[in-house]
Structure formats: C-alpha cells, structure tokens
Short mmCIF file of C-alpha atoms in Angstrom, two decimals:
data_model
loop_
_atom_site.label_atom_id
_atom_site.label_comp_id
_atom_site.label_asym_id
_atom_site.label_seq_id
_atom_site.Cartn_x
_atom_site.Cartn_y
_atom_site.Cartn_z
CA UNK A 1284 -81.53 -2.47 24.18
CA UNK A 1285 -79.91 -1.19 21.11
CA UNK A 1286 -79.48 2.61 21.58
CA UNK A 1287 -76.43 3.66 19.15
CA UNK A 1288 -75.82 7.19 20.49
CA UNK A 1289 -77.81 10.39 19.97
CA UNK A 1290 -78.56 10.74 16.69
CA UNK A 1291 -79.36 15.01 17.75
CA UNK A 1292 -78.72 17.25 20.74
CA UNK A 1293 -80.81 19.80 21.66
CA UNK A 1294 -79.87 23.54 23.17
CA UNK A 1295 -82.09 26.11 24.24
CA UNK A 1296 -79.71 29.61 23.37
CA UNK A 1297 -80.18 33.47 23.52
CA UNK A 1298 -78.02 33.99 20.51
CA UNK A 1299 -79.80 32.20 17.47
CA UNK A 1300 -77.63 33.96 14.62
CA UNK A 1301 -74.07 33.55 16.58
CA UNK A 1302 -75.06 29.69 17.07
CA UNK A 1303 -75.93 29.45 13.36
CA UNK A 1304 -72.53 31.36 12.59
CA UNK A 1305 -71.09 29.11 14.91
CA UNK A 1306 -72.26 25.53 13.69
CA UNK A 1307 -71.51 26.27 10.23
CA UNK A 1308 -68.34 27.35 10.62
CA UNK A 1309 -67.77 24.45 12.47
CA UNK A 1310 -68.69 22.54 9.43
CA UNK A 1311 -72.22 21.36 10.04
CA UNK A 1312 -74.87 22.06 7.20
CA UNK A 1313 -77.97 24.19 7.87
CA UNK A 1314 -81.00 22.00 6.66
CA UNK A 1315 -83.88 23.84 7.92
CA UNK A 1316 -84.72 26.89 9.94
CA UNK A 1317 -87.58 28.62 11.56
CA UNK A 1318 -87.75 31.59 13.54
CA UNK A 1319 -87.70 29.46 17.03
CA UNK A 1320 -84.40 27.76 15.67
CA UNK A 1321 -82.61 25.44 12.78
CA UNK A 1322 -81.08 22.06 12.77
CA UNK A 1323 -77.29 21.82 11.76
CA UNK A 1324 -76.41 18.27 10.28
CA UNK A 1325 -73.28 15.89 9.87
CA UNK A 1326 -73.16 13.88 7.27
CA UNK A 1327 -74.92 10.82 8.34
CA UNK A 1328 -78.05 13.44 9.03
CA UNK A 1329 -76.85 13.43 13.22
CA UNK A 1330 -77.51 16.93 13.98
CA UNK A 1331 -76.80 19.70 16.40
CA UNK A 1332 -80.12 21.63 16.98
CA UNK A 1333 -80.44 25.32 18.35
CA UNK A 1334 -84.08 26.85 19.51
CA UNK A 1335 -84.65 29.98 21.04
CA UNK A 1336 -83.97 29.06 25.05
CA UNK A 1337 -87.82 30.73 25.33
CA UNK A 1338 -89.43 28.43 22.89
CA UNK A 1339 -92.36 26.67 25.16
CA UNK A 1340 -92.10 23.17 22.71
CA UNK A 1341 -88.56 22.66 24.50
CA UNK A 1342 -88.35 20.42 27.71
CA UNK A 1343 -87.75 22.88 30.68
CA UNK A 1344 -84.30 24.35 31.62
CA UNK A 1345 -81.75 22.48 33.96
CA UNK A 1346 -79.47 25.49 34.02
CA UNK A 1347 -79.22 29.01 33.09
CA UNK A 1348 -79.49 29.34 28.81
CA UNK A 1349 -77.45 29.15 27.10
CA UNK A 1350 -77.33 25.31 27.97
CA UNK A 1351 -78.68 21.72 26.55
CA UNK A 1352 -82.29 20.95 26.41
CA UNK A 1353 -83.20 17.77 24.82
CA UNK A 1354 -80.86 14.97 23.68
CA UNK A 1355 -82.44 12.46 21.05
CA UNK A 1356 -81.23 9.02 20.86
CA UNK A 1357 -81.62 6.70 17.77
CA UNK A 1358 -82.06 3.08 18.68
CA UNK A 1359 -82.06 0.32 15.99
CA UNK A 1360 -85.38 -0.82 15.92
CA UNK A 1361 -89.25 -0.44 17.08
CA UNK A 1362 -89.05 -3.36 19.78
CA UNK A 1363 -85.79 -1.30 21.40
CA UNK A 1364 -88.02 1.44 21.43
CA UNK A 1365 -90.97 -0.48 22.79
CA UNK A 1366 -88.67 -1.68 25.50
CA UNK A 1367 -86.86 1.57 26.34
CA UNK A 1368 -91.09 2.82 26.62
CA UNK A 1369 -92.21 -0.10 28.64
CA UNK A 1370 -89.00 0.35 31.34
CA UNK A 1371 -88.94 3.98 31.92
CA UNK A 1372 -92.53 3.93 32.17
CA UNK A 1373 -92.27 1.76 35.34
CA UNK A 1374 -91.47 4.62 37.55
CA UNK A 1375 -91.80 8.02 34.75
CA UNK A 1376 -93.59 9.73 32.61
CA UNK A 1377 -92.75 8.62 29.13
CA UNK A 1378 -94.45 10.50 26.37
CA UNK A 1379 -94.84 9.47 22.75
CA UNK A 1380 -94.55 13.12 20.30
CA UNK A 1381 -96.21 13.38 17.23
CA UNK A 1382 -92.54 13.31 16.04
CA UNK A 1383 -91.86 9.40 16.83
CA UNK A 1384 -90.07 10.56 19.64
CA UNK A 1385 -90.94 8.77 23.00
CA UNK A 1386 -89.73 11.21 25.56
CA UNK A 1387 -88.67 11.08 29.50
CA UNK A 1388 -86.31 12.46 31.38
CA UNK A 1389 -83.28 10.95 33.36
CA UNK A 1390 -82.16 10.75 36.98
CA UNK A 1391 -80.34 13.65 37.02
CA UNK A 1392 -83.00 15.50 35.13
CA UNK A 1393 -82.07 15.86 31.72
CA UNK A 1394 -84.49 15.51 28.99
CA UNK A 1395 -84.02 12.25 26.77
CA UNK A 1396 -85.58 11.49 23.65
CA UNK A 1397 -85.94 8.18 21.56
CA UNK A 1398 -86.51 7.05 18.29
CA UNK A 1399 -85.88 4.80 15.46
CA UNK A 1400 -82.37 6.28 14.22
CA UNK A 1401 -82.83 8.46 11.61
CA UNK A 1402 -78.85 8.01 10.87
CA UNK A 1403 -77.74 7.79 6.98
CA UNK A 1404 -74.83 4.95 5.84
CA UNK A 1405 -71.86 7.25 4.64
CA UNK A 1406 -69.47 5.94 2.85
CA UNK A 1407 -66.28 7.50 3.90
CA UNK A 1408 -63.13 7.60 1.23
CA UNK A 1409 -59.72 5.98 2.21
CA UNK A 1410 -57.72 8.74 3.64
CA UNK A 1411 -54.45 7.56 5.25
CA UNK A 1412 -51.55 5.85 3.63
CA UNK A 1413 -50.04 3.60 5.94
CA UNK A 1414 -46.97 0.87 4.93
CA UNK A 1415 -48.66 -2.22 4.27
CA UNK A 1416 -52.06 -1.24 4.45
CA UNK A 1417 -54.24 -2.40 1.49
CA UNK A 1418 -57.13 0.16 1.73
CA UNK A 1419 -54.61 3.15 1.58
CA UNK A 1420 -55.64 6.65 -0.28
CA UNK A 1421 -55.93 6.00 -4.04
CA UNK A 1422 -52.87 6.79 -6.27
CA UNK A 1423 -52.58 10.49 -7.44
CA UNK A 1424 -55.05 12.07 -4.93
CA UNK A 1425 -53.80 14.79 -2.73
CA UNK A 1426 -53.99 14.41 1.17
CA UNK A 1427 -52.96 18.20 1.75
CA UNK A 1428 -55.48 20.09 0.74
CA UNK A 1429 -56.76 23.37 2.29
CA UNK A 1430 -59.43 24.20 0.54
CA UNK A 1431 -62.89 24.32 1.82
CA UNK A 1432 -64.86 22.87 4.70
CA UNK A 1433 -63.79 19.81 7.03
CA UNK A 1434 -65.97 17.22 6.59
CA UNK A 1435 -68.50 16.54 9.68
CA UNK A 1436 -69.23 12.75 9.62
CA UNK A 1437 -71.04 12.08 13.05
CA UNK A 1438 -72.06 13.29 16.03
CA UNK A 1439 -70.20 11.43 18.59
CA UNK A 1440 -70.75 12.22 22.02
CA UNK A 1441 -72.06 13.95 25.07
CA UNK A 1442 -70.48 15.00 28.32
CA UNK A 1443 -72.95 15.97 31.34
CA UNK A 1444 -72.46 17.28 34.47
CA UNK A 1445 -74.13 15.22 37.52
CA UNK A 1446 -74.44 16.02 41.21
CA UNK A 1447 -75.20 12.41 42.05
CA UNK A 1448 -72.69 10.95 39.88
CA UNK A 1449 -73.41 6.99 41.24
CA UNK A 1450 -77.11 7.76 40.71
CA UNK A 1451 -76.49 9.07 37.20
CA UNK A 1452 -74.48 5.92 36.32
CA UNK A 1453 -76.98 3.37 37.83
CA UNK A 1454 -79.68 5.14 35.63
CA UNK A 1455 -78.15 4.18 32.27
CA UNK A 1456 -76.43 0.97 32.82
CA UNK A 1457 -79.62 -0.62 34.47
CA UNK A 1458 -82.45 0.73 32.68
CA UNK A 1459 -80.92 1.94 29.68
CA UNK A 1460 -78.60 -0.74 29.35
CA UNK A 1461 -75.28 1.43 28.43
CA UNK A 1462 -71.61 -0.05 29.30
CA UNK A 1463 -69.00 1.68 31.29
CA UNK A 1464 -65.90 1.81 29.14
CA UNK A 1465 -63.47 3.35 31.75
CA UNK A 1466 -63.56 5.41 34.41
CA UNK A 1467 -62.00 8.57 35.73
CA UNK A 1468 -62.33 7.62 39.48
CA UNK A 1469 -62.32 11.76 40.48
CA UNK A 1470 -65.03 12.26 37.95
CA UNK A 1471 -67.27 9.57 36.83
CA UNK A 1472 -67.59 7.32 33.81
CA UNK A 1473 -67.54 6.83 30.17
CA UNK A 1474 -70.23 5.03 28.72
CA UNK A 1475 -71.53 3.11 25.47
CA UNK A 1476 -74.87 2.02 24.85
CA UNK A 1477 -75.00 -1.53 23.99
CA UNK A 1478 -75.80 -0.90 20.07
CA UNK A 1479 -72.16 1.00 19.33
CA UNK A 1480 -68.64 -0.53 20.08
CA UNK A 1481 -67.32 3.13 20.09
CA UNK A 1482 -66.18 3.48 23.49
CA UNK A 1483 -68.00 6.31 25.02
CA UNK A 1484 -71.42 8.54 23.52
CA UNK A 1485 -71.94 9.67 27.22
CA UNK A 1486 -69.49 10.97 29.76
CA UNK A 1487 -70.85 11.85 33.08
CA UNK A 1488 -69.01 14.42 35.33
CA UNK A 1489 -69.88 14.91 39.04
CA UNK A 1490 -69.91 18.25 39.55
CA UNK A 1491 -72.51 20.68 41.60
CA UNK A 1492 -74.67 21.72 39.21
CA UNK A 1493 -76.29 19.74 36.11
CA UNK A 1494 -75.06 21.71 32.86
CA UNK A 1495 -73.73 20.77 29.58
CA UNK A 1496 -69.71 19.96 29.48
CA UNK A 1497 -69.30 19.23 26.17
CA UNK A 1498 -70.12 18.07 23.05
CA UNK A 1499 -68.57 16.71 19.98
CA UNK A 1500 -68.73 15.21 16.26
CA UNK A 1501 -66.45 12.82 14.72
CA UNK A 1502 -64.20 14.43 11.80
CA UNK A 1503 -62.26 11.51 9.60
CA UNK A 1504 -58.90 11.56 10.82
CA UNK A 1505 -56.27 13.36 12.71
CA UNK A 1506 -55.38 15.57 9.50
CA UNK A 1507 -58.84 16.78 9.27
CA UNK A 1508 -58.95 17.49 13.25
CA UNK A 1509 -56.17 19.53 12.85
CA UNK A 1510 -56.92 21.45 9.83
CA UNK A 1511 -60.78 22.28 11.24
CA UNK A 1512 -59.69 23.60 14.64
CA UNK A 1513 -56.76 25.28 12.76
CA UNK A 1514 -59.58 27.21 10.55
CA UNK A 1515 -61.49 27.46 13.55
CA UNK A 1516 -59.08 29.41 15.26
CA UNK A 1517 -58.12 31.39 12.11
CA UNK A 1518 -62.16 32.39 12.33
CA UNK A 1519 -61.46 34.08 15.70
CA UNK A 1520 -62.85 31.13 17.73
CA UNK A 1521 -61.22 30.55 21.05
CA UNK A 1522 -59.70 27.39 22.02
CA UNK A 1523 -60.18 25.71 25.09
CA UNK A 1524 -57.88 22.89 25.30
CA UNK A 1525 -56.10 20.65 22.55
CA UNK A 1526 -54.60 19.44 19.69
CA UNK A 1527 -54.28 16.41 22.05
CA UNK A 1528 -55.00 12.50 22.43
CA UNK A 1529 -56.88 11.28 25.43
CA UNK A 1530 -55.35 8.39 26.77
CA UNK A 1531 -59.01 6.73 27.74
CA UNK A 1532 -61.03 6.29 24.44
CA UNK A 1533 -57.52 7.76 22.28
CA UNK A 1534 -59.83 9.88 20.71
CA UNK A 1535 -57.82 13.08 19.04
CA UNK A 1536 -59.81 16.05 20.77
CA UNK A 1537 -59.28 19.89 20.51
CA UNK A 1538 -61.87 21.76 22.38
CA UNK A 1539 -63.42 25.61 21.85
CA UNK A 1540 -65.13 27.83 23.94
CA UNK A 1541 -68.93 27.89 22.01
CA UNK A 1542 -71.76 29.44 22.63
CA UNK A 1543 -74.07 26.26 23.73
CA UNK A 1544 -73.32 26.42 27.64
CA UNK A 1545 -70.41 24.06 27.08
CA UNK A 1546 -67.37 23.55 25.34
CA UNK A 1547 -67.71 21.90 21.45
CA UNK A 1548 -65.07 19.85 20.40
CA UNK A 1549 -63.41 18.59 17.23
CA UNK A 1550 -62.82 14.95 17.67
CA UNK A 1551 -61.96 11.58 15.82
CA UNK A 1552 -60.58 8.34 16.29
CA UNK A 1553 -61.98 6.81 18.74
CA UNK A 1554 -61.25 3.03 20.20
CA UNK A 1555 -64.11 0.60 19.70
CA UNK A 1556 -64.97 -2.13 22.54
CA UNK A 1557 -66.97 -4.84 23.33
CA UNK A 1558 -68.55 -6.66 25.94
CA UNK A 1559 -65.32 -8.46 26.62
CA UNK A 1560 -63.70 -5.07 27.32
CA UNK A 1561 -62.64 -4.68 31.12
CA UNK A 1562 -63.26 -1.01 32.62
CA UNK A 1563 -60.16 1.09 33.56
CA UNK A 1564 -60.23 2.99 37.36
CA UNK A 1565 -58.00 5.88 37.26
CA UNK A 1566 -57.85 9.40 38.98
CA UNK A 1567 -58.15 11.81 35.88
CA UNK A 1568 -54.67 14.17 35.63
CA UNK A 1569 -52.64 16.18 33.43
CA UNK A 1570 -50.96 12.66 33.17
CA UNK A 1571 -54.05 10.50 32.64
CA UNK A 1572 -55.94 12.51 29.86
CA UNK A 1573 -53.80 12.83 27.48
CA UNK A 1574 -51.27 11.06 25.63
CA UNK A 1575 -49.66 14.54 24.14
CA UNK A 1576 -50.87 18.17 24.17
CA UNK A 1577 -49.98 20.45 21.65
CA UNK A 1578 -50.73 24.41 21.22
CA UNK A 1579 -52.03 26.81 18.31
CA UNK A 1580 -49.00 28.59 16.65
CA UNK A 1581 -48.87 30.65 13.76
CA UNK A 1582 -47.36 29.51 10.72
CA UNK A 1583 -43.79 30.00 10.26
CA UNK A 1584 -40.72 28.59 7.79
CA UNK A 1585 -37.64 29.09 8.14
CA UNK A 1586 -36.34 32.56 5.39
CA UNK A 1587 -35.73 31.82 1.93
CA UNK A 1588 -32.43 32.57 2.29
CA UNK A 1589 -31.77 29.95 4.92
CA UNK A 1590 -30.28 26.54 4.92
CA UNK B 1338 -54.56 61.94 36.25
CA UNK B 1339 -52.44 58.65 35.26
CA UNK B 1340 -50.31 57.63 37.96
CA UNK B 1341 -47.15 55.87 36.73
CA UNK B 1342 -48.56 52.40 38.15
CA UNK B 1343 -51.30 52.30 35.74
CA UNK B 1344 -52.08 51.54 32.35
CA UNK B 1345 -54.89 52.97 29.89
CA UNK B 1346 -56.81 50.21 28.04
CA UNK B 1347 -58.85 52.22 25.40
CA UNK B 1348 -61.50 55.79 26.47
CA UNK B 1349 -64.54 54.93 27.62
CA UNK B 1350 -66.79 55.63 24.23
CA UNK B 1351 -64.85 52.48 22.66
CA UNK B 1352 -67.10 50.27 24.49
CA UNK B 1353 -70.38 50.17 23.35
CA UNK B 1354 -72.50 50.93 26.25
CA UNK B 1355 -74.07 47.42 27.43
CA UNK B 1356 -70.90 45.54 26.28
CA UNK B 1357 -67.88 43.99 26.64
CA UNK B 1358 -64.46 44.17 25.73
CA UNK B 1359 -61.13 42.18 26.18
CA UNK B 1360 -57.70 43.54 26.24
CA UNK B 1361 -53.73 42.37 27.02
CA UNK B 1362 -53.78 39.36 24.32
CA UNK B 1363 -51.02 37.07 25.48
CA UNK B 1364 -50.78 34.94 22.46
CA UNK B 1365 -54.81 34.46 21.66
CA UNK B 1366 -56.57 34.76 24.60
CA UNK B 1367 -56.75 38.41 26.34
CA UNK B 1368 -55.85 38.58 29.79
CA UNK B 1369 -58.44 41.10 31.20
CA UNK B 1370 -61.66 42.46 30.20
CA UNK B 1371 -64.21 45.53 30.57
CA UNK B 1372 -67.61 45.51 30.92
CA UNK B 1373 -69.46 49.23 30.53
CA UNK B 1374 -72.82 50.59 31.80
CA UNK B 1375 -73.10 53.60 31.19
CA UNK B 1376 -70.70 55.63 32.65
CA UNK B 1377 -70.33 52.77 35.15
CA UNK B 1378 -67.53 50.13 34.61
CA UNK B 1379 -66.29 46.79 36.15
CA UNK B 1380 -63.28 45.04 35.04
CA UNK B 1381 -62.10 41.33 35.74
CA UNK B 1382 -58.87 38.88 35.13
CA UNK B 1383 -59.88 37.15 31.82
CA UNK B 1384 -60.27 33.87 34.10
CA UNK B 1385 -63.22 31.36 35.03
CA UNK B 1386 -62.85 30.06 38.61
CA UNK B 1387 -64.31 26.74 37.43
CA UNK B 1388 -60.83 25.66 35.36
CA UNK B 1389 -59.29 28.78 35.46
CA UNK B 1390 -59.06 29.33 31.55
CA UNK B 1391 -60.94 32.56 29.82
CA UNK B 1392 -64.10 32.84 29.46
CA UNK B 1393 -65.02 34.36 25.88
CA UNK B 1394 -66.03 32.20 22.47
CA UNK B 1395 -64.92 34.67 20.54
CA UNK B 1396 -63.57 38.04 20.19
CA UNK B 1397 -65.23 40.63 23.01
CA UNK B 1398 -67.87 37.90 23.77
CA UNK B 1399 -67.95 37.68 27.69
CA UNK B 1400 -71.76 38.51 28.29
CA UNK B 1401 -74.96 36.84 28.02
CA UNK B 1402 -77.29 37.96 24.46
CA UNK B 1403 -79.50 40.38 26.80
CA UNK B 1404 -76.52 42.37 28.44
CA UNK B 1405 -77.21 41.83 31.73
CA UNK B 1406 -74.58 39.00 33.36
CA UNK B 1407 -71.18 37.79 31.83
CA UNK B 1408 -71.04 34.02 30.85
CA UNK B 1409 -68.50 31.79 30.60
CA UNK B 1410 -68.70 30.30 27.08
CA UNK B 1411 -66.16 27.00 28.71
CA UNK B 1412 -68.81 25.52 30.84
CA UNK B 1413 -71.84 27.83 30.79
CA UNK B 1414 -70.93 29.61 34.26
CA UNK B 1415 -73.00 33.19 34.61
CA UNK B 1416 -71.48 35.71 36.88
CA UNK B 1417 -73.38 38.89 38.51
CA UNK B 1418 -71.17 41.69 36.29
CA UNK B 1419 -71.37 44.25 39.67
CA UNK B 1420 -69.54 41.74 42.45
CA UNK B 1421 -68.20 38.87 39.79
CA UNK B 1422 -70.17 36.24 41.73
CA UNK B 1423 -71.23 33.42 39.78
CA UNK B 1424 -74.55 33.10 40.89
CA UNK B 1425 -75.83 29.81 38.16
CA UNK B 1426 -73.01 27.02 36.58
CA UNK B 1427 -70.57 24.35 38.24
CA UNK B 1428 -68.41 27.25 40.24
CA UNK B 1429 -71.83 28.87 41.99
CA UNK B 1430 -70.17 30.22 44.86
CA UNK B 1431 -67.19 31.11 43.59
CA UNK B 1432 -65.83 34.78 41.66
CA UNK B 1433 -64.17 36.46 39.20
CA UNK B 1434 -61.03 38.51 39.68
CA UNK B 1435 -61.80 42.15 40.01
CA UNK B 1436 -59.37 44.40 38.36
CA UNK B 1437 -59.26 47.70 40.02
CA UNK B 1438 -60.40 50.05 37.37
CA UNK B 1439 -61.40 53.65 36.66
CA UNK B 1440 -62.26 56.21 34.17
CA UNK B 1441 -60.28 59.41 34.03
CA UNK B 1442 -60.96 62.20 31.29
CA UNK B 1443 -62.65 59.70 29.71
CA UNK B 1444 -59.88 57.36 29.86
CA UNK B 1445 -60.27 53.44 31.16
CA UNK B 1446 -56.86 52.84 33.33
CA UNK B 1447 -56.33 49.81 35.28
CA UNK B 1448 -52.91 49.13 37.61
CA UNK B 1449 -49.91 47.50 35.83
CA UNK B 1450 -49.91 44.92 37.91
CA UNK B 1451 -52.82 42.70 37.52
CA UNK B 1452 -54.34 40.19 40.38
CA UNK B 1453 -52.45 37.08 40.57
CA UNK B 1454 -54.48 34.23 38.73
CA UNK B 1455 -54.32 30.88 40.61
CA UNK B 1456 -53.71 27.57 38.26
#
C-alpha cells in the first residue's frame, strides 16, 4: 500500500481567528476560508485545516476541543486506495465522501481519511554550502537573510496519543501497511508508511487518554528552523521545547505551545530509510531524544568599544 | 492589609472579568497566573502536571475560547478553574498548583513564596 503521509490534518477549535493568526504566522498560506473554518497550506499544497470544533461535517470528538479531528492521507494511486477500501472494510465502516475521500476510523478511534495525494512537486533551491559538495548555494546569493516569511515546504508528521499502544501499532503495520522506524520502548513507535523513506509521519504515544501530541511541517534546513521559531518567539509565541536534534529520526525540532490541543513544531531534516532499515529499542530520556538542546536568548554582541 | 510575606500582582479591575492573566516572567514564560470571576479569583503555579512546563500559547492565554475551564495549550489538558483538577487530557486525575491568593482594597496579593513545582 503506498500511503506517503497525510497530505492534511484536521482540528476541530473554539478559537477560529487565533488559529488563523496562528498558522500564518507560522508560515502557512491561507487558501480558502468559510465561516465553519479555512485551510492553511505548505508549499507542496499539504495543509493544516481548522473548523469550528461544532461544525456537524467533522468526524466526532476524541477529546475535549480544542483537539484533532480528521487526518487525510494521500496515497499514490487509485488501486492503493481501492486496497486501503477493500481491507478496512473487512471489519469497518469505510465511507467514500463526495470529496474522493474514503473515510474510517482507526483502532484507537481517530478519524482517517484517504485519497489520491493531492501533493504538488516543489522544487526546492540549493541552500547549504558544504566543502566539496557540488549542488552548493549559487555564487553571490545571500544565506542570511531576515527578511520575510520562512518557507513551509511539507507537512511532515503526526504524533498521537494511544491507550492501547500495541493495539495502535498492530493497526497500521498490518492493515495499513506502515514500518516501524525505531522505537522508544517507554512510549511506543515511530512509523513510515511504505510509500515515503522519511523515517516517521506517525508517532504513537501510550498515554491515558487519546489526544493530539503534536504536529509538524518540514522547513528547508536548520537555518530556516532557527530563524522561524526565532520569529515565532519574537511574535509572543511560547516555546515548548527546542532548538534541538532528536537522536531517533535526527530531525532538528523546536516545539510551541499552539492552540490545536497539541504542541506544533518547526522541524526539518529528517533521516530517510528503507526496508533494509533495522528498528532501534530504546527507553526515551533526556539522553535518548536529543542529540543537543539549546534555549531562546535575546540577541546580544559584545560593546562597540570592546575587543 | 499587605502582610510583609506577600506580594501584589496587579488590582483586581486589570483582569478582564472572565479572563486570565500571567505574572513573575522568569525569562519568557511567567511563573504564576490569575484567573477572575467576578469578584471571585483563583490563582495557580504556571505549571501542567502532565510535563510540568506552562501552560499558555501565548501571552495571558490559559483558558478555553468560552471562559469557562483553563487549557493547557502543550498537550490539550482542561482543568476545572475552581479546584485545578484536570477533569479531560493525558493528566485526568491529576491538578494544578493552587497559589494562595486574595484581593485586598482591590488589590490581588499572593505569598512570596510560591508552591514548590516538582520536575
């Protein structure tokens, strides 16, 4: 089954104008709105959507609003999306929408969504400049700008709570057909669907309660990680944990409190696997989940009369 | 009257009725908040038992749209704003720190000493 990742994630809120505030200060673009919500895009068109945590079209609640309601994956083809219909409808409900969307719902009891990926190609420019690297940043343009948005390229990945973590887990890898990358033996596993090499677009948590735990996008690069949680912070936005590197996945991360029901996170650089790859056990620590932490400080330089 | 082991935070008219408010910034996050009700308030160590880190998004936001519980904005955890109980979220059963507070002449004071936080 080739399911990429969700192409949109859904979240039922009581705040409609502080999400929109929110998501576009972020970085995501606004492409349309009603009154029951709008859809915030990256630039390959994966989206963050907000609706009204009353509206009756969205699947019911898990958890008190604000939380997540829906989460849309975009497979590569019809037939993956004739198979995904013709295995969950062995023992579900599965529900084609007037949208292309076959919906169901997982073990745990989250709404999932399917269709043909609605993803665009993007065509990202050569950023870094590393010694001996041929596809370095062209001659004469400026790495260090500040001006502007960060760029939002994808929408990379979900993190769910689970009160039947093993149950959870058995749902995607056998009838969904997702990988576990690694996992934190304390918590529960990191996953990939079998049509991405990134190596995780679903954590699963165990925890008491089904809720959201967080989301993220991909930004390019660690420069453009740190400069949009920098400006995030700068807007008043309160950080959660990060600049950092996780150890499993080594994706950059810097998380913010946000108004979704879970934290949102800046994030980029993640490793890519394949089937070859060999999952990691280990107990999830200060020590274990990140490579290096850093912490927001004001700017500073030492005086101009100084040496 | 003030006794010497207390602190004011701001009069009670500086929080809009319904809302909330944060105060004692130790770098970016503030340390305690203040939720007001009228003439009725309740304040709390700015702290979610979940992961023990504070619970606002932004500035003064430590309540759900409608008023009526405070939410964690880490891991959507809502709390009853009269006993600090979370009563939906991953820490149900758990609670806020109360901070003992009171209004006097119109004054919010709350001891010097706050509640110790565990990590």
């Amino acid at each position: 089954m080739k399911i990429l990742g969700p192409d949109a994630l859904v979240f039922g809120v009581d705040d409609l104008d502080a999400c929109y505030r929110y998501l576009t200060d972020y970085g995501l673009k606004k492409v349309d709105s009603a009154p029951s919500g709008a859809r915030f895009e990256a630039l390959d068109g994966t989206a963050a959507v907000v609706r009204r945590a009353s509206d009756p079209g969205l699947p019911p609640p898990i958890s008190a609003a604000p939380n997540i309601r829906d989460q849309i994956y975009g497979v590569a083809d019809q037939p993956t999306l004739d198979a995904i219909g013709a295995e969950l409808s062995k023992d579900r409900d599965v529900k084609a929408g007037g949208d292309g969307v076959l919906r169901s719902v997982d073990d745990t009891g989250y709404a999932i969504g399917f269709q043909v990926t609605q993803r665009r190609k993007i065509d990202a420019p050569r950023y870094i400049n590393v010694p001996g690297m041929e596809l370095h940043r062209p001659v004469n343009v400026i790495a260090a700008v500040d001006n502007g948005p960060t760029p939002i390229y994808s929408l990379s990945h979900v993190v769910l709570f689970a009160p039947d973590i093993e149950r959870a887990e058995k749902f995607y890898a056998q009838r969904l057909g997702f990988r576990t990358a690694d996992v934190f033996t304390n918590l529960g596993p990191f996953m990939r669907p079998a049509g991405t090499l990134e190596h995780h677009t679903l954590f699963l948590i165990k925890a008491p309660k089904p809720g959201l735990q967080h989301f993220t996008f991909h930004v390019a690069d660690l420069n453009d990680m740190l400069r949009a949680g920098w400006n995030f912070v700068k807007k008043g936005y309160k950080s959660f944990w990060g600049p950092g590197r996780h150890i499993l996945g080594s994706n950059n991360f810097w998380y913010f409190n946000s108004p979704f029901g879970g934290l949102m996170e800046f994030d980029c650089d993640m490793d890519l696997h394949d089937d070859s790859w060999k999952p990691r056990y280990i107990p999830a620590s200060a020590q274990t989940s990140q490579t290096y932490l850093f912490q927001f400080a004001e700017k500073w330089a030492p005086g101009d009369q100084k040496h | 009257m003030r006794s010497s082991d207390e602190r004011p935070l701001c009069r009670l008219e500086d929080i809009p009725d319904g809302r909330a408010r944060g105060f004692l910034p130790v770098n970016r996050d503030d340390r305690v908040f203040v939720v007001r009700r009228g003439d009725r308030i309740r304040a709390y160590v700015n702290s979610c038992p979940h992961n023990w880190r504070p619970l606002d998004y932004a500035q003064d936001q430590f309540l759900s749209a409608d008023g009526r519980e405070i939410v964690c904005y880490a891991h959507g955890a809502h709390f009853s704003i009269d006993s600090g109980a979370c009563i939906a979220g991953v820490c149900i059963g758990a609670s806020l720190i109360p901070v003992p507070a009171r209004v006097d002449n119109g004054m919010i004071l709350i001891p010097l000493e706050l509640p110790h936080t565990p990590e």
